[in-house]
Amino acid sequence: MSNLLAIFLGMALVNNMVLVKFLGLCPFFGVSKKLSSAFSMGIAVLLVMLVASGVTWPVYHLLLAPYGVEFMRTVIFILVIASLVQIIEMAIKRTNLTLYNAFGIYLPLITTNCAVLGITFINIDQTYSFLESLTAALGAGAGFTLVLIIMSGIRERLGLADPPKAFKGTPIAFITAMLLGLSFLAFNGMV
Amino acid sequence: MMQTTITIILLSLIGFIAGLLIFLASKFLPKEDESLGETVRIKEFLPGADCGACGHPGCFAYAQAVTKDKQVFAKTPCPTLAQDKEGMKKLETYLGLKSEAKIGKKAVVHCTGQSETLADYRGIETCKAASQLASGFKECPYACLGLGDCVAVCPTGAISINPERKVAVVDWETCIGCGLCVEACSQGLTELVPANMPQYLGCNYQAARDIPGRKRCPDGCIHCKICVKVSQNGEVTWDETKDLPHFDPEKCLPAHAAIEKCPRQIIKKTATYKEPSAISISAVSKSKPLR
């Protein structure tokens, strides 16, 4: 149990997807302008990470590893994740339109997100068990959502600030991200 | 050789299974909500400003509500579309019904911007922040601060700040009456009035909430009530809580006499103001042109 907790915290804070591993940077800057959309995006990524880890683990350990085709994992994982997200999007769109309006519109963005692909590779590289993989995905998703929410909160306030003209918009967002990354460095070596 | 064959077989197998799953999902999941296509078609007719003036959270939600019940459109037509007669007609013919002709709403700003600046404000450049410091930096505590919170929220760009007097001015041609500026104004100066309202008061100085040391500008209402006295048909009444004249939005009567008699000349004519016929009050023609 304590092992799972360590994996969760490690993925969420110490090895944060965005600020430490530098994965999923496009949504980090693209969807972090408004708090509400950042939250929706974060939750959508979390769910896709969970499902992707849950599917790619058996695919790797039951299909790829026994036949010695581990080197094809990138291609196969992309294929599996992309078709999976397609099915999820279809299911949400046809059963719950309200949910689709809230989260579904972000799903196509996530299909080939590097953070989602990244967590599946980390699971394999760390030789996690199935349960550990799911915990790692949950932690990574939670860390991603956390950073996205912090960033969007700062950016909403940045809109009121008065930086020099040359720094307005994206440059000041990059500087903010740098400071945020520095502060997450403090978690280093915790787990 | 063996390795290559296995790889090819495995890859095509996984690809085939993924494709099969998507096929099965699209076949056996409940069909797409019929209304979705209809909603998208109705949304094509809407302006897409997502202003929320209709009371729904955005154009898509409004289209959904109309798809479910067409009477929604008849009862509360999209206020933004109502400005555009041709677009309105297109949606009416598409839905096959007529909307109740509703008079739209327009925003007015109850300030002429004559108040002197008391202090040099250097801080966050929003009215909301500036108003936190002693009701703003103008001599009149009710004055428009001119930092443009309303300009920022206006979806159609109908509000601009007059550069000379630093006061928000609404262009009734482009105003869609969504009311976002009413919420944004920290001084409570913007108000929605019916589009056929002929005049509004260019002041919000409330004697009932007088602040010692602060005073009204040369354009400020002095609460003389002469506008009420000269109005024969009850076009102007006195709002006791605000201590300011009030124009009934239900009646929207033109107050020619009051506009003429106001000692501060602050009952401003709107875009829908019509000059009275020559016989009734000839004096009006001499009145100062509206700024």
Short mmCIF file of C-alpha atoms in Angstrom, two decimals:
data_model
loop_
_atom_site.label_atom_id
_atom_site.label_comp_id
_atom_site.label_asym_id
_atom_site.label_seq_id
_atom_site.Cartn_x
_atom_site.Cartn_y
_atom_site.Cartn_z
CA MET A 1 0.00 0.00 0.00
CA SER A 2 2.77 2.43 0.94
CA ASN A 3 4.46 1.44 -2.31
CA LEU A 4 1.39 2.56 -4.27
CA LEU A 5 1.23 5.83 -2.34
CA ALA A 6 4.89 6.46 -3.12
CA ILE A 7 4.26 5.86 -6.82
CA PHE A 8 1.23 8.17 -6.79
CA LEU A 9 3.04 11.04 -5.07
CA GLY A 10 6.18 10.44 -7.09
CA MET A 11 4.31 10.72 -10.38
CA ALA A 12 2.18 13.66 -9.27
CA LEU A 13 4.84 15.86 -7.67
CA VAL A 14 8.43 14.63 -7.90
CA ASN A 15 8.35 13.42 -11.50
CA ASN A 16 5.64 15.82 -12.59
CA MET A 17 4.71 15.23 -16.23
CA VAL A 18 4.84 18.87 -17.28
CA LEU A 19 7.38 20.58 -15.09
CA VAL A 20 9.94 17.82 -14.57
CA LYS A 21 9.52 15.46 -17.52
CA PHE A 22 8.49 18.22 -19.98
CA LEU A 23 5.71 16.14 -21.52
CA GLY A 24 2.36 17.57 -22.57
CA LEU A 25 3.65 21.11 -22.96
CA CYS A 26 1.23 22.01 -25.75
CA PRO A 27 -1.93 21.81 -23.60
CA PHE A 28 0.08 23.37 -20.74
CA PHE A 29 0.34 26.61 -22.73
CA GLY A 30 -2.63 26.16 -25.05
CA VAL A 31 -5.45 25.39 -22.62
CA SER A 32 -4.23 27.25 -19.53
CA LYS A 33 -5.81 30.63 -20.25
CA LYS A 34 -9.03 29.93 -18.39
CA LEU A 35 -9.43 28.07 -15.11
CA SER A 36 -12.61 26.23 -16.14
CA SER A 37 -11.24 24.88 -19.43
CA ALA A 38 -7.92 23.98 -17.76
CA PHE A 39 -9.80 21.89 -15.22
CA SER A 40 -11.84 20.10 -17.90
CA MET A 41 -8.72 19.41 -19.93
CA GLY A 42 -6.89 18.09 -16.87
CA ILE A 43 -9.68 15.69 -15.95
CA ALA A 44 -9.97 14.47 -19.55
CA VAL A 45 -6.21 13.79 -19.67
CA LEU A 46 -6.40 11.97 -16.33
CA LEU A 47 -9.15 9.66 -17.58
CA VAL A 48 -7.41 8.93 -20.89
CA MET A 49 -4.15 8.22 -19.04
CA LEU A 50 -5.93 5.73 -16.80
CA VAL A 51 -7.63 3.93 -19.67
CA ALA A 52 -4.50 3.97 -21.83
CA SER A 53 -2.38 2.47 -19.06
CA GLY A 54 -5.04 -0.13 -18.38
CA VAL A 55 -5.02 -1.27 -22.01
CA THR A 56 -1.37 -0.95 -23.01
CA TRP A 57 -0.11 -2.94 -20.03
CA PRO A 58 -1.80 -6.22 -21.10
CA VAL A 59 -1.00 -5.51 -24.75
CA TYR A 60 2.70 -5.22 -23.90
CA HIS A 61 2.98 -8.03 -21.42
CA LEU A 62 0.68 -10.54 -23.13
CA LEU A 63 1.36 -9.80 -26.80
CA LEU A 64 4.58 -7.89 -27.37
CA ALA A 65 6.88 -9.35 -24.72
CA PRO A 66 6.15 -13.08 -25.34
CA TYR A 67 6.75 -12.73 -29.09
CA GLY A 68 9.80 -10.48 -28.67
CA VAL A 69 8.42 -7.47 -30.54
CA GLU A 70 9.04 -4.91 -27.79
CA PHE A 71 10.78 -2.64 -30.29
CA MET A 72 7.46 -1.98 -32.02
CA ARG A 73 5.86 -0.61 -28.87
CA THR A 74 5.75 3.04 -30.03
CA VAL A 75 3.74 2.23 -33.14
CA ILE A 76 1.45 -0.20 -31.43
CA PHE A 77 0.79 2.01 -28.40
CA ILE A 78 -0.11 4.97 -30.61
CA LEU A 79 -2.44 2.73 -32.60
CA VAL A 80 -4.11 1.32 -29.50
CA ILE A 81 -4.47 4.64 -27.67
CA ALA A 82 -5.78 6.50 -30.72
CA SER A 83 -8.48 3.93 -31.48
CA LEU A 84 -9.37 3.75 -27.80
CA VAL A 85 -9.90 7.50 -27.51
CA GLN A 86 -11.98 7.36 -30.69
CA ILE A 87 -14.30 4.81 -29.10
CA ILE A 88 -14.54 6.76 -25.84
CA GLU A 89 -15.38 9.96 -27.70
CA MET A 90 -18.04 8.17 -29.73
CA ALA A 91 -19.55 6.64 -26.62
CA ILE A 92 -19.71 9.95 -24.74
CA LYS A 93 -21.12 11.81 -27.73
CA ARG A 94 -23.96 9.35 -28.16
CA THR A 95 -24.92 8.78 -24.57
CA ASN A 96 -24.39 12.02 -22.68
CA LEU A 97 -24.34 15.25 -24.65
CA THR A 98 -23.80 17.47 -21.62
CA LEU A 99 -20.71 15.52 -20.64
CA TYR A 100 -19.53 15.69 -24.25
CA ASN A 101 -19.81 19.48 -24.24
CA ALA A 102 -17.82 19.67 -21.03
CA PHE A 103 -15.04 17.13 -21.66
CA GLY A 104 -15.53 15.54 -25.08
CA ILE A 105 -14.24 18.46 -27.08
CA TYR A 106 -10.80 17.96 -25.53
CA LEU A 107 -10.59 14.27 -26.38
CA PRO A 108 -9.37 14.64 -30.00
CA LEU A 109 -6.62 16.91 -28.66
CA ILE A 110 -5.48 14.19 -26.30
CA THR A 111 -5.44 11.33 -28.82
CA THR A 112 -1.77 11.69 -29.59
CA ASN A 113 -0.70 13.71 -26.57
CA CYS A 114 2.86 12.91 -25.55
CA ALA A 115 1.98 12.91 -21.84
CA VAL A 116 -0.45 10.01 -22.42
CA LEU A 117 2.04 8.07 -24.50
CA GLY A 118 4.75 8.98 -22.00
CA ILE A 119 3.00 7.49 -18.98
CA THR A 120 2.50 4.16 -20.79
CA PHE A 121 6.23 4.00 -21.58
CA ILE A 122 7.17 4.93 -18.01
CA ASN A 123 4.96 2.08 -16.77
CA ILE A 124 6.84 -0.37 -18.99
CA ASP A 125 10.32 1.02 -18.26
CA GLN A 126 9.79 0.98 -14.50
CA THR A 127 8.46 -2.62 -14.79
CA TYR A 128 5.36 -1.72 -12.83
CA SER A 129 2.68 -4.33 -12.15
CA PHE A 130 -0.82 -3.74 -13.51
CA LEU A 131 -2.05 -2.09 -10.29
CA GLU A 132 1.10 0.00 -10.02
CA SER A 133 0.62 1.15 -13.63
CA LEU A 134 -2.88 2.35 -12.89
CA THR A 135 -1.67 4.19 -9.77
CA ALA A 136 1.13 5.81 -11.74
CA ALA A 137 -1.35 6.93 -14.41
CA LEU A 138 -3.64 8.34 -11.74
CA GLY A 139 -0.74 10.21 -10.14
CA ALA A 140 0.53 11.55 -13.45
CA GLY A 141 -2.96 12.72 -14.40
CA ALA A 142 -3.49 14.35 -11.01
CA GLY A 143 -0.12 16.10 -11.28
CA PHE A 144 -0.93 17.28 -14.78
CA THR A 145 -4.31 18.65 -13.66
CA LEU A 146 -2.72 20.34 -10.65
CA VAL A 147 -0.09 22.12 -12.73
CA LEU A 148 -2.66 23.14 -15.35
CA ILE A 149 -4.92 24.61 -12.66
CA ILE A 150 -2.06 26.47 -10.96
CA MET A 151 -0.88 27.84 -14.29
CA SER A 152 -4.34 28.98 -15.40
CA GLY A 153 -4.94 30.63 -12.02
CA ILE A 154 -1.70 32.57 -12.36
CA ARG A 155 -2.44 33.46 -15.97
CA GLU A 156 -5.89 34.78 -15.11
CA ARG A 157 -4.25 37.14 -12.63
CA LEU A 158 -1.45 37.94 -15.06
CA GLY A 159 -4.11 39.37 -17.35
CA LEU A 160 -4.59 42.17 -14.81
CA ALA A 161 -0.90 42.82 -14.34
CA ASP A 162 0.99 45.37 -16.35
CA PRO A 163 4.21 43.78 -17.66
CA PRO A 164 6.48 45.57 -20.16
CA LYS A 165 4.99 45.49 -23.64
CA ALA A 166 7.54 43.03 -25.01
CA PHE A 167 6.65 40.50 -22.29
CA LYS A 168 2.88 40.60 -22.72
CA GLY A 169 1.12 37.32 -23.50
CA THR A 170 3.22 34.22 -24.16
CA PRO A 171 6.67 35.49 -23.03
CA ILE A 172 5.47 36.25 -19.51
CA ALA A 173 3.72 32.85 -19.51
CA PHE A 174 7.06 31.17 -20.29
CA ILE A 175 8.74 33.04 -17.44
CA THR A 176 5.90 32.00 -15.14
CA ALA A 177 6.32 28.39 -16.23
CA MET A 178 10.05 28.63 -15.48
CA LEU A 179 9.41 29.86 -11.94
CA LEU A 180 6.76 27.20 -11.47
CA GLY A 181 9.23 24.55 -12.62
CA LEU A 182 11.83 25.86 -10.14
CA SER A 183 9.34 25.61 -7.31
CA PHE A 184 8.52 22.01 -8.24
CA LEU A 185 12.23 21.26 -8.04
CA ALA A 186 11.76 21.46 -4.29
CA PHE A 187 10.00 18.07 -4.36
CA ASN A 188 13.15 16.48 -5.75
CA GLY A 189 14.28 13.50 -3.67
CA MET A 190 11.12 13.40 -1.58
CA VAL A 191 10.08 9.93 -2.65
CA MET B 1 12.85 -13.99 -41.00
CA MET B 2 10.67 -15.53 -38.32
CA GLN B 3 10.88 -12.32 -36.28
CA THR B 4 9.75 -10.17 -39.24
CA THR B 5 6.78 -12.40 -39.99
CA ILE B 6 5.65 -12.37 -36.37
CA THR B 7 5.97 -8.58 -36.22
CA ILE B 8 3.92 -8.09 -39.38
CA ILE B 9 1.25 -10.54 -38.28
CA LEU B 10 1.02 -9.03 -34.80
CA LEU B 11 0.84 -5.45 -36.07
CA SER B 12 -1.88 -6.21 -38.60
CA LEU B 13 -3.74 -8.24 -36.00
CA ILE B 14 -3.78 -5.37 -33.51
CA GLY B 15 -4.72 -2.91 -36.25
CA PHE B 16 -7.53 -5.20 -37.37
CA ILE B 17 -8.87 -5.64 -33.84
CA ALA B 18 -8.77 -1.87 -33.21
CA GLY B 19 -10.63 -1.23 -36.44
CA LEU B 20 -13.16 -3.93 -35.63
CA LEU B 21 -13.78 -2.45 -32.19
CA ILE B 22 -14.42 1.01 -33.64
CA PHE B 23 -16.77 -0.54 -36.19
CA LEU B 24 -18.66 -2.46 -33.51
CA ALA B 25 -18.83 0.65 -31.30
CA SER B 26 -20.27 2.78 -34.08
CA LYS B 27 -22.75 0.05 -34.97
CA PHE B 28 -24.03 -1.03 -31.58
CA LEU B 29 -23.87 2.15 -29.52
CA PRO B 30 -27.17 4.04 -29.38
CA LYS B 31 -27.59 6.22 -32.44
CA GLU B 32 -26.43 9.78 -32.27
CA ASP B 33 -29.08 11.97 -30.76
CA GLU B 34 -31.29 13.07 -33.66
CA SER B 35 -31.47 16.50 -32.15
CA LEU B 36 -27.71 17.03 -32.42
CA GLY B 37 -27.77 17.58 -36.17
CA GLU B 38 -30.76 19.85 -35.80
CA THR B 39 -29.00 21.77 -33.03
CA VAL B 40 -25.96 22.31 -35.22
CA ARG B 41 -28.20 23.54 -38.06
CA ILE B 42 -30.00 26.00 -35.78
CA LYS B 43 -26.70 27.18 -34.36
CA GLU B 44 -25.66 28.16 -37.90
CA PHE B 45 -28.33 30.86 -37.81
CA LEU B 46 -27.24 32.26 -34.44
CA PRO B 47 -24.64 35.00 -34.16
CA GLY B 48 -22.19 32.85 -32.18
CA ALA B 49 -21.18 35.63 -29.83
CA ASP B 50 -21.91 33.43 -26.77
CA CYS B 51 -22.97 36.56 -24.90
CA GLY B 52 -25.61 34.85 -22.76
CA ALA B 53 -28.20 37.59 -23.19
CA CYS B 54 -30.90 34.97 -23.86
CA GLY B 55 -30.34 33.41 -20.46
CA HIS B 56 -28.64 30.28 -21.78
CA PRO B 57 -24.91 29.62 -21.34
CA GLY B 58 -23.87 30.34 -24.92
CA CYS B 59 -25.27 29.91 -28.41
CA PHE B 60 -24.98 26.10 -28.46
CA ALA B 61 -27.06 25.75 -25.29
CA TYR B 62 -29.66 28.12 -26.76
CA ALA B 63 -29.79 26.08 -29.97
CA GLN B 64 -30.27 22.94 -27.87
CA ALA B 65 -33.15 24.54 -25.99
CA VAL B 66 -34.78 25.66 -29.24
CA THR B 67 -34.37 22.18 -30.73
CA LYS B 68 -36.16 20.70 -27.76
CA ASP B 69 -38.98 23.23 -27.79
CA LYS B 70 -39.45 25.69 -30.64
CA GLN B 71 -41.58 27.89 -28.41
CA VAL B 72 -38.39 28.92 -26.63
CA PHE B 73 -37.51 30.91 -29.71
CA ALA B 74 -40.99 32.40 -29.95
CA LYS B 75 -40.98 33.52 -26.33
CA THR B 76 -37.39 34.62 -25.92
CA PRO B 77 -35.84 35.26 -29.33
CA CYS B 78 -32.07 35.61 -29.37
CA PRO B 79 -31.57 39.29 -28.43
CA THR B 80 -28.47 39.59 -30.59
CA LEU B 81 -30.17 38.15 -33.66
CA ALA B 82 -33.16 40.44 -33.06
CA GLN B 83 -30.91 43.34 -34.07
CA ASP B 84 -30.44 41.79 -37.49
CA LYS B 85 -33.80 41.66 -39.29
CA GLU B 86 -32.67 39.50 -42.20
CA GLY B 87 -31.01 36.92 -39.99
CA MET B 88 -34.11 36.87 -37.82
CA LYS B 89 -36.32 36.23 -40.84
CA LYS B 90 -34.09 33.36 -41.99
CA LEU B 91 -34.36 31.57 -38.66
CA GLU B 92 -38.10 32.28 -38.47
CA THR B 93 -38.73 30.69 -41.86
CA TYR B 94 -36.49 27.76 -40.93
CA LEU B 95 -38.42 27.10 -37.75
CA GLY B 96 -41.72 27.99 -39.39
CA LEU B 97 -42.93 30.34 -36.70
CA LYS B 98 -42.88 33.99 -35.83
CA SER B 99 -41.18 35.31 -32.75
CA GLU B 100 -43.04 37.75 -30.58
CA ALA B 101 -41.83 41.13 -31.64
CA LYS B 102 -39.89 42.12 -28.60
CA ILE B 103 -38.30 45.45 -28.08
CA GLY B 104 -34.65 44.86 -27.41
CA LYS B 105 -32.67 46.43 -24.65
CA LYS B 106 -29.80 48.85 -24.85
CA ALA B 107 -27.23 49.96 -22.33
CA VAL B 108 -26.87 53.52 -21.08
CA VAL B 109 -24.14 55.01 -18.92
CA HIS B 110 -25.40 57.35 -16.23
CA CYS B 111 -22.43 59.72 -16.32
CA THR B 112 -21.24 62.54 -18.55
CA GLY B 113 -17.65 62.43 -17.32
CA GLN B 114 -17.47 66.06 -16.18
CA SER B 115 -16.09 65.23 -12.75
CA GLU B 116 -12.58 66.48 -12.02
CA THR B 117 -9.81 64.02 -11.27
CA LEU B 118 -8.87 64.16 -7.57
CA ALA B 119 -5.77 62.03 -7.52
CA ASP B 120 -3.26 60.48 -9.88
CA TYR B 121 -4.17 56.80 -9.92
CA ARG B 122 -1.33 54.38 -10.55
CA GLY B 123 -2.37 50.81 -10.01
CA ILE B 124 -4.08 47.93 -11.73
CA GLU B 125 -5.74 49.46 -14.75
CA THR B 126 -9.29 48.30 -14.10
CA CYS B 127 -12.28 50.18 -12.71
CA LYS B 128 -12.85 47.36 -10.24
CA ALA B 129 -9.42 47.87 -8.65
CA ALA B 130 -9.56 51.67 -8.78
CA SER B 131 -13.02 51.80 -7.19
CA GLN B 132 -11.71 49.97 -4.12
CA LEU B 133 -9.76 53.09 -3.12
CA ALA B 134 -12.23 55.63 -1.70
CA SER B 135 -14.85 55.03 -4.42
CA GLY B 136 -12.47 55.97 -7.19
CA PHE B 137 -10.15 58.85 -8.04
CA LYS B 138 -12.77 61.26 -9.36
CA GLU B 139 -14.22 64.11 -7.33
CA CYS B 140 -17.65 62.54 -7.64
CA PRO B 141 -17.74 59.14 -5.92
CA TYR B 142 -20.29 57.91 -8.48
CA ALA B 143 -18.35 58.99 -11.57
CA CYS B 144 -17.30 56.78 -14.47
CA LEU B 145 -13.62 56.01 -13.97
CA GLY B 146 -13.01 55.43 -17.66
CA LEU B 147 -10.63 52.48 -17.27
CA GLY B 148 -12.82 50.35 -19.49
CA ASP B 149 -14.01 47.28 -17.58
CA CYS B 150 -17.16 47.53 -19.69
CA VAL B 151 -15.16 47.85 -22.92
CA ALA B 152 -13.33 44.65 -22.07
CA VAL B 153 -16.49 42.56 -21.60
CA CYS B 154 -18.55 43.99 -24.49
CA PRO B 155 -18.90 41.19 -27.08
CA THR B 156 -19.63 43.56 -29.97
CA GLY B 157 -17.28 46.44 -29.17
CA ALA B 158 -20.20 48.83 -28.76
CA ILE B 159 -18.66 50.65 -25.80
CA SER B 160 -15.76 53.02 -26.17
CA ILE B 161 -14.03 55.42 -23.82
CA ASN B 162 -14.29 59.06 -24.82
CA PRO B 163 -10.61 60.09 -24.86
CA GLU B 164 -11.26 63.68 -23.76
CA ARG B 165 -13.57 63.14 -20.84
CA LYS B 166 -12.61 59.55 -19.96
CA VAL B 167 -16.16 58.31 -19.88
CA ALA B 168 -17.73 55.21 -21.36
CA VAL B 169 -20.00 55.85 -24.34
CA VAL B 170 -22.40 53.24 -25.73
CA ASP B 171 -23.08 53.02 -29.45
CA TRP B 172 -26.72 51.96 -29.73
CA GLU B 173 -26.23 50.78 -33.32
CA THR B 174 -24.01 47.90 -32.23
CA CYS B 175 -25.21 47.38 -28.64
CA ILE B 176 -27.07 44.08 -28.33
CA GLY B 177 -28.34 44.61 -24.79
CA CYS B 178 -26.67 41.54 -23.32
CA GLY B 179 -26.09 43.23 -19.97
CA LEU B 180 -22.50 42.08 -19.45
CA CYS B 181 -21.40 45.70 -18.91
CA VAL B 182 -24.02 46.13 -16.18
CA GLU B 183 -22.31 43.42 -14.17
CA ALA B 184 -18.83 44.69 -15.03
CA CYS B 185 -19.31 48.32 -13.94
CA SER B 186 -17.95 48.73 -10.43
CA GLN B 187 -19.71 52.06 -10.05
CA GLY B 188 -23.12 50.70 -11.08
CA LEU B 189 -23.44 53.25 -13.85
CA THR B 190 -24.56 51.10 -16.75
CA GLU B 191 -28.18 50.10 -16.99
CA LEU B 192 -30.30 48.30 -19.56
CA VAL B 193 -33.25 50.28 -20.86
CA PRO B 194 -35.78 49.39 -23.58
CA ALA B 195 -34.54 50.29 -27.05
CA ASN B 196 -37.44 52.72 -27.50
CA MET B 197 -36.56 54.73 -24.40
CA PRO B 198 -36.23 58.31 -25.62
CA GLN B 199 -33.98 59.66 -22.85
CA TYR B 200 -31.83 58.78 -19.88
CA LEU B 201 -30.24 60.66 -17.01
CA GLY B 202 -26.56 61.41 -17.42
CA CYS B 203 -25.89 61.32 -13.69
CA ASN B 204 -25.91 58.84 -10.85
CA TYR B 205 -25.16 61.22 -7.95
CA GLN B 206 -27.26 60.00 -5.06
CA ALA B 207 -27.80 62.57 -2.33
CA ALA B 208 -29.12 59.83 -0.10
CA ARG B 209 -25.65 58.26 -0.04
CA ASP B 210 -23.69 61.50 0.17
CA ILE B 211 -20.00 61.13 1.00
CA PRO B 212 -18.53 64.06 3.00
CA GLY B 213 -15.85 65.95 1.11
CA ARG B 214 -16.90 64.64 -2.27
CA LYS B 215 -19.21 66.56 -4.52
CA ARG B 216 -21.09 66.33 -7.76
CA CYS B 217 -19.68 67.73 -10.98
CA PRO B 218 -21.09 70.75 -12.88
CA ASP B 219 -23.26 68.23 -14.73
CA GLY B 220 -24.53 66.56 -11.57
CA CYS B 221 -28.19 66.26 -10.64
CA ILE B 222 -29.08 68.80 -7.94
CA HIS B 223 -32.30 66.95 -7.05
CA CYS B 224 -34.50 69.99 -7.78
CA LYS B 225 -37.31 67.76 -9.08
CA ILE B 226 -38.29 70.28 -11.75
CA CYS B 227 -38.31 67.45 -14.28
CA VAL B 228 -41.11 65.79 -12.33
CA LYS B 229 -43.03 69.04 -11.98
CA VAL B 230 -43.04 69.85 -15.70
CA SER B 231 -43.98 66.37 -16.86
CA GLN B 232 -47.72 66.31 -17.43
CA ASN B 233 -48.19 62.69 -18.45
CA GLY B 234 -46.08 61.20 -15.73
CA GLU B 235 -43.17 60.55 -18.06
CA VAL B 236 -40.78 61.43 -15.25
CA THR B 237 -41.25 60.16 -11.71
CA TRP B 238 -39.05 60.55 -8.66
CA ASP B 239 -37.06 57.55 -7.46
CA GLU B 240 -37.09 58.09 -3.70
CA THR B 241 -34.47 55.46 -2.86
CA LYS B 242 -31.90 56.87 -5.29
CA ASP B 243 -33.15 60.47 -5.03
CA LEU B 244 -32.97 60.76 -8.81
CA PRO B 245 -35.53 61.13 -11.61
CA HIS B 246 -36.87 57.87 -13.04
CA PHE B 247 -38.19 57.14 -16.51
CA ASP B 248 -40.71 54.33 -16.53
CA PRO B 249 -39.34 51.56 -18.77
CA GLU B 250 -42.87 50.20 -19.25
CA LYS B 251 -44.14 53.44 -20.82
CA CYS B 252 -41.01 54.91 -22.45
CA LEU B 253 -42.65 58.31 -22.86
CA PRO B 254 -40.57 61.16 -24.26
CA ALA B 255 -40.00 63.88 -21.64
CA HIS B 256 -39.58 66.91 -23.90
CA ALA B 257 -40.40 69.48 -21.22
CA ALA B 258 -38.09 67.92 -18.66
CA ILE B 259 -35.18 67.78 -21.10
CA GLU B 260 -35.75 71.47 -21.81
CA LYS B 261 -36.19 72.56 -18.21
CA CYS B 262 -33.43 70.62 -16.47
CA PRO B 263 -31.08 73.30 -15.09
CA ARG B 264 -28.06 71.03 -15.55
CA GLN B 265 -29.07 69.77 -19.01
CA ILE B 266 -28.32 66.19 -18.06
CA ILE B 267 -31.42 64.42 -19.32
CA LYS B 268 -29.80 63.07 -22.45
CA LYS B 269 -31.64 62.11 -25.60
CA THR B 270 -31.07 58.61 -26.90
CA ALA B 271 -30.86 57.47 -30.52
CA THR B 272 -34.62 56.78 -30.57
CA TYR B 273 -35.58 60.27 -29.37
CA LYS B 274 -38.04 61.97 -31.70
CA GLU B 275 -38.50 65.75 -31.76
CA PRO B 276 -42.02 66.68 -30.68
CA SER B 277 -44.42 68.12 -33.26
CA ALA B 278 -43.96 71.85 -33.66
CA ILE B 279 -47.21 72.86 -31.98
CA SER B 280 -46.75 71.12 -28.66
CA ILE B 281 -43.49 72.66 -27.49
CA SER B 282 -41.72 75.00 -29.85
CA ALA B 283 -39.08 75.76 -27.27
CA VAL B 284 -37.47 72.35 -27.71
CA SER B 285 -35.91 73.39 -31.00
CA LYS B 286 -33.77 75.87 -29.11
CA SER B 287 -32.41 73.27 -26.75
CA LYS B 288 -28.71 72.54 -26.85
CA PRO B 289 -27.68 69.73 -29.16
CA LEU B 290 -26.79 66.50 -27.44
CA ARG B 291 -23.16 65.88 -26.80
#
